[in-house]
């Protein structure tokens, strides 16, 4: 079955960087966009951007421009989201999600299980 | 949030509930709307896409509709397992970003 499995929880200090991985299985990795969405504790969902695994093309939400880098390794069917210059308000669960169709529609299915990133001094 | 949802709704088991998602001409009115269910401690799950399309694994108790700048999620035959947070989502053409509603907590009384 189509599945996304993310890396584990991380604790980082303010100013540091974090890199979260998202390993895909059950489908052709290069055929579908991967999005990243985060959720702060007790808060709603916030879209961060997408990567097109076939080409490596990316589109970042303006809020994260200059701080986020999305990459992929097609040899191991894995997407990555790196967030730099971490602040306390970056504490959140970070989800990867695949687009439902081959075009970028932002119809998210399936989702990874989430990776908790805690930023604390 | 750019998209406005009621913070909470409630209804008794077996009843019907609707959740609204109010936006504008730059998002809801001219772009596809999706809906997600998030059970406590889990990742969101796609319920509705393309305004009113339901994935094959989602029961027909769930439906989506849109009129102008407001999209609506309907749930009939409420069950205890429907207690969750529900989010609408679409593209905002002015902001050039995906936007989510603030979420609605459904309580089954």
Short mmCIF file of C-alpha atoms in Angstrom, two decimals:
data_model
loop_
_atom_site.label_atom_id
_atom_site.label_comp_id
_atom_site.label_asym_id
_atom_site.label_seq_id
_atom_site.Cartn_x
_atom_site.Cartn_y
_atom_site.Cartn_z
CA UNK A 1 0.00 0.00 0.00
CA UNK A 2 1.01 3.62 -0.48
CA UNK A 3 2.84 4.73 2.62
CA UNK A 4 4.99 7.57 3.91
CA UNK A 5 7.20 6.92 6.92
CA UNK A 6 8.90 9.84 8.63
CA UNK A 7 11.94 10.14 10.85
CA UNK A 8 11.69 10.37 14.60
CA UNK A 9 11.34 13.19 17.07
CA UNK A 10 14.06 15.82 17.37
CA UNK A 11 15.04 18.33 20.05
CA UNK A 12 16.98 21.34 18.83
CA UNK A 13 18.31 24.56 20.29
CA UNK A 14 17.28 27.94 18.93
CA UNK A 15 19.36 28.86 15.90
CA UNK A 16 20.05 25.26 14.95
CA UNK A 17 18.76 23.34 11.93
CA UNK A 18 16.64 20.23 11.63
CA UNK A 19 16.23 17.82 8.74
CA UNK A 20 13.18 15.57 8.62
CA UNK A 21 12.94 12.63 6.24
CA UNK A 22 9.93 11.06 4.57
CA UNK A 23 10.39 7.63 2.98
CA UNK A 24 7.83 6.61 0.37
CA UNK A 25 6.77 3.11 -0.58
CA UNK A 26 4.04 1.39 -2.57
CA UNK A 27 4.11 3.72 -5.58
CA UNK A 28 6.43 5.39 -8.10
CA UNK A 29 8.17 8.02 -5.98
CA UNK A 30 8.98 10.30 -8.90
CA UNK A 31 5.38 10.39 -10.09
CA UNK A 32 3.79 12.49 -7.36
CA UNK A 33 4.47 15.76 -5.56
CA UNK A 34 5.38 15.69 -1.87
CA UNK A 35 4.14 18.49 0.38
CA UNK A 36 5.19 19.48 3.89
CA UNK A 37 2.65 20.70 6.44
CA UNK A 38 3.26 21.56 10.08
CA UNK A 39 1.07 21.80 13.15
CA UNK A 40 2.11 23.67 16.29
CA UNK A 41 0.84 22.24 19.60
CA UNK A 42 -2.89 22.73 19.87
CA UNK A 43 -2.97 24.72 16.63
CA UNK A 44 -4.12 24.24 13.06
CA UNK A 45 -2.36 23.10 9.92
CA UNK A 46 0.16 25.24 8.03
CA UNK A 47 1.47 24.45 4.54
CA UNK A 48 5.20 24.89 4.04
CA UNK A 49 5.72 23.96 0.39
CA UNK A 50 6.16 21.14 -2.08
CA UNK A 51 8.82 19.30 -3.98
CA UNK A 52 8.47 17.53 -7.30
CA UNK A 53 10.56 14.37 -6.83
CA UNK A 54 11.03 13.83 -10.57
CA UNK A 55 12.91 17.08 -11.10
CA UNK A 56 13.67 18.40 -7.63
CA UNK A 57 11.67 21.56 -8.37
CA UNK A 58 10.33 23.23 -5.25
CA UNK A 59 7.74 25.81 -4.28
CA UNK A 60 7.95 27.25 -0.77
CA UNK A 61 5.39 29.23 1.15
CA UNK A 62 6.56 32.82 1.39
CA UNK A 63 6.68 32.61 5.17
CA UNK A 64 9.45 30.01 4.97
CA UNK A 65 11.39 31.36 2.00
CA UNK A 66 15.09 31.55 2.88
CA UNK A 67 14.75 29.20 5.85
CA UNK A 68 13.45 25.95 4.37
CA UNK A 69 15.07 23.60 1.90
CA UNK A 70 13.22 20.64 0.44
CA UNK A 71 15.23 17.94 -1.30
CA UNK A 72 14.84 14.35 -2.36
CA UNK A 73 16.94 11.25 -3.00
CA UNK A 74 15.29 9.21 -5.72
CA UNK A 75 17.65 6.26 -5.16
CA UNK A 76 16.02 5.62 -1.79
CA UNK A 77 12.55 7.11 -2.43
CA UNK A 78 12.97 9.69 0.30
CA UNK A 79 12.07 13.36 0.58
CA UNK A 80 13.64 15.73 3.09
CA UNK A 81 12.64 19.00 4.70
CA UNK A 82 15.36 21.07 6.33
CA UNK A 83 14.42 24.09 8.42
CA UNK A 84 17.19 26.48 9.46
CA UNK A 85 17.60 29.15 12.10
CA UNK A 86 15.08 27.45 14.33
CA UNK A 87 13.00 29.49 16.79
CA UNK A 88 10.83 28.39 19.67
CA UNK A 89 7.71 28.95 17.58
CA UNK A 90 8.95 26.33 15.11
CA UNK A 91 8.07 23.71 17.71
CA UNK A 92 5.53 21.60 15.88
CA UNK A 93 4.69 18.27 14.35
CA UNK A 94 5.92 18.22 10.76
CA UNK A 95 4.01 16.09 8.27
CA UNK A 96 4.87 15.06 4.75
CA UNK A 97 1.96 14.27 2.45
CA UNK A 98 1.70 13.08 -1.11
CA UNK A 99 -0.53 14.70 -3.68
CA UNK A 100 -3.45 12.48 -4.58
CA UNK A 101 -2.89 12.88 -8.31
CA UNK A 102 0.16 13.30 -10.51
CA UNK A 103 -0.55 16.99 -11.02
CA UNK A 104 0.02 19.38 -8.14
CA UNK A 105 -3.47 19.80 -6.71
CA UNK A 106 -2.74 20.03 -2.98
CA UNK A 107 -5.10 17.11 -2.34
CA UNK A 108 -3.09 15.43 0.40
CA UNK A 109 -3.15 11.65 0.58
CA UNK A 110 -1.57 9.81 2.20
CA UNK A 111 0.16 11.57 5.06
CA UNK A 112 3.23 10.54 6.99
CA UNK A 113 2.80 9.85 10.68
CA UNK A 114 4.39 13.16 11.66
CA UNK A 115 7.71 14.13 13.22
CA UNK A 116 7.76 16.21 16.39
CA UNK A 117 10.40 18.92 16.39
CA UNK A 118 10.93 20.68 19.71
CA UNK A 119 12.96 23.86 19.81
CA UNK A 120 14.13 24.69 23.31
CA UNK A 121 17.17 26.14 24.98
CA UNK B 1 -6.83 32.08 9.19
CA UNK B 2 -7.63 33.09 5.65
CA UNK B 3 -10.44 30.53 5.68
CA UNK B 4 -12.98 30.85 8.47
CA UNK B 5 -14.52 27.80 10.13
CA UNK B 6 -16.66 27.61 13.25
CA UNK B 7 -14.49 26.57 16.20
CA UNK B 8 -16.88 23.84 17.23
CA UNK B 9 -20.05 22.02 16.26
CA UNK B 10 -21.98 19.29 18.01
CA UNK B 11 -24.85 16.93 17.36
CA UNK B 12 -26.29 13.68 18.67
CA UNK B 13 -25.47 10.23 17.26
CA UNK B 14 -27.38 9.53 14.08
CA UNK B 15 -27.95 13.20 13.35
CA UNK B 16 -26.51 15.37 10.58
CA UNK B 17 -24.03 18.19 10.95
CA UNK B 18 -22.56 20.72 8.56
CA UNK B 19 -19.28 22.61 8.83
CA UNK B 20 -18.79 25.78 6.86
CA UNK B 21 -15.59 27.20 5.39
CA UNK B 22 -15.82 30.82 4.41
CA UNK B 23 -13.25 32.40 2.14
CA UNK B 24 -13.04 34.81 -0.75
CA UNK B 25 -12.75 35.09 -4.50
CA UNK B 26 -9.00 34.51 -4.26
CA UNK B 27 -9.37 31.12 -2.64
CA UNK B 28 -12.63 29.18 -2.12
CA UNK B 29 -14.64 30.67 -4.96
CA UNK B 30 -12.31 29.79 -7.83
CA UNK B 31 -10.13 26.99 -6.49
CA UNK B 32 -10.62 23.37 -5.47
CA UNK B 33 -11.53 22.82 -1.82
CA UNK B 34 -10.48 19.77 0.19
CA UNK B 35 -11.57 18.60 3.62
CA UNK B 36 -9.57 16.63 6.19
CA UNK B 37 -10.43 14.77 9.37
CA UNK B 38 -7.88 14.66 12.16
CA UNK B 39 -8.48 12.27 15.02
CA UNK B 40 -6.62 13.06 18.25
CA UNK B 41 -2.92 12.32 18.01
CA UNK B 42 -3.01 11.22 14.39
CA UNK B 43 -2.23 12.63 10.98
CA UNK B 44 -5.04 14.25 9.01
CA UNK B 45 -7.01 12.10 6.59
CA UNK B 46 -8.43 13.23 3.25
CA UNK B 47 -12.23 13.20 3.23
CA UNK B 48 -13.20 15.33 0.24
CA UNK B 49 -11.23 16.76 -2.70
CA UNK B 50 -12.11 18.81 -5.76
CA UNK B 51 -14.96 20.44 -3.80
CA UNK B 52 -17.23 17.41 -3.69
CA UNK B 53 -15.31 14.28 -4.69
CA UNK B 54 -15.02 11.51 -2.14
CA UNK B 55 -12.12 9.02 -2.18
CA UNK B 56 -13.26 5.43 -2.53
CA UNK B 57 -12.32 4.62 1.07
CA UNK B 58 -14.50 7.37 2.56
CA UNK B 59 -18.13 6.42 3.34
CA UNK B 60 -20.92 8.31 1.62
CA UNK B 61 -21.96 9.77 4.98
CA UNK B 62 -19.42 12.48 4.16
CA UNK B 63 -20.16 15.03 1.45
CA UNK B 64 -18.78 18.32 0.20
CA UNK B 65 -20.34 21.26 -1.57
CA UNK B 66 -19.48 24.80 -2.52
CA UNK B 67 -21.42 27.94 -3.28
CA UNK B 68 -19.58 31.13 -4.07
CA UNK B 69 -17.05 31.85 -1.37
CA UNK B 70 -18.33 29.23 1.09
CA UNK B 71 -17.62 25.52 1.10
CA UNK B 72 -19.49 23.09 3.31
CA UNK B 73 -18.75 19.65 4.69
CA UNK B 74 -21.74 17.51 5.58
CA UNK B 75 -21.73 14.44 7.79
CA UNK B 76 -24.83 12.30 8.20
CA UNK B 77 -25.52 9.40 10.53
CA UNK B 78 -23.10 10.74 13.13
CA UNK B 79 -21.07 8.18 15.03
CA UNK B 80 -18.90 8.47 18.12
CA UNK B 81 -15.88 7.78 15.94
CA UNK B 82 -16.54 10.97 13.97
CA UNK B 83 -15.38 13.06 16.93
CA UNK B 84 -12.38 14.85 15.49
CA UNK B 85 -11.05 18.11 14.14
CA UNK B 86 -12.05 18.97 10.58
CA UNK B 87 -10.10 21.30 8.29
CA UNK B 88 -10.88 22.83 4.93
CA UNK B 89 -8.06 23.65 2.54
CA UNK B 90 -7.57 25.30 -0.81
CA UNK B 91 -5.15 27.36 -2.89
CA UNK B 92 -5.10 31.11 -2.48
CA UNK B 93 -4.33 32.77 -5.79
CA UNK B 94 -3.47 36.15 -4.24
CA UNK B 95 -1.12 34.76 -1.61
CA UNK B 96 0.20 32.02 -3.93
CA UNK B 97 0.02 29.53 -1.12
CA UNK B 98 -2.06 26.65 0.17
CA UNK B 99 -4.32 27.83 2.99
CA UNK B 100 -6.16 25.90 5.68
CA UNK B 101 -9.13 26.85 7.77
CA UNK B 102 -8.60 27.16 11.49
CA UNK B 103 -10.31 23.83 12.11
CA UNK B 104 -13.62 22.78 13.63
CA UNK B 105 -13.91 20.43 16.59
CA UNK B 106 -16.86 18.05 16.16
CA UNK B 107 -18.42 16.68 19.32
CA UNK B 108 -20.87 13.81 19.12
CA UNK B 109 -23.13 14.26 22.14
#
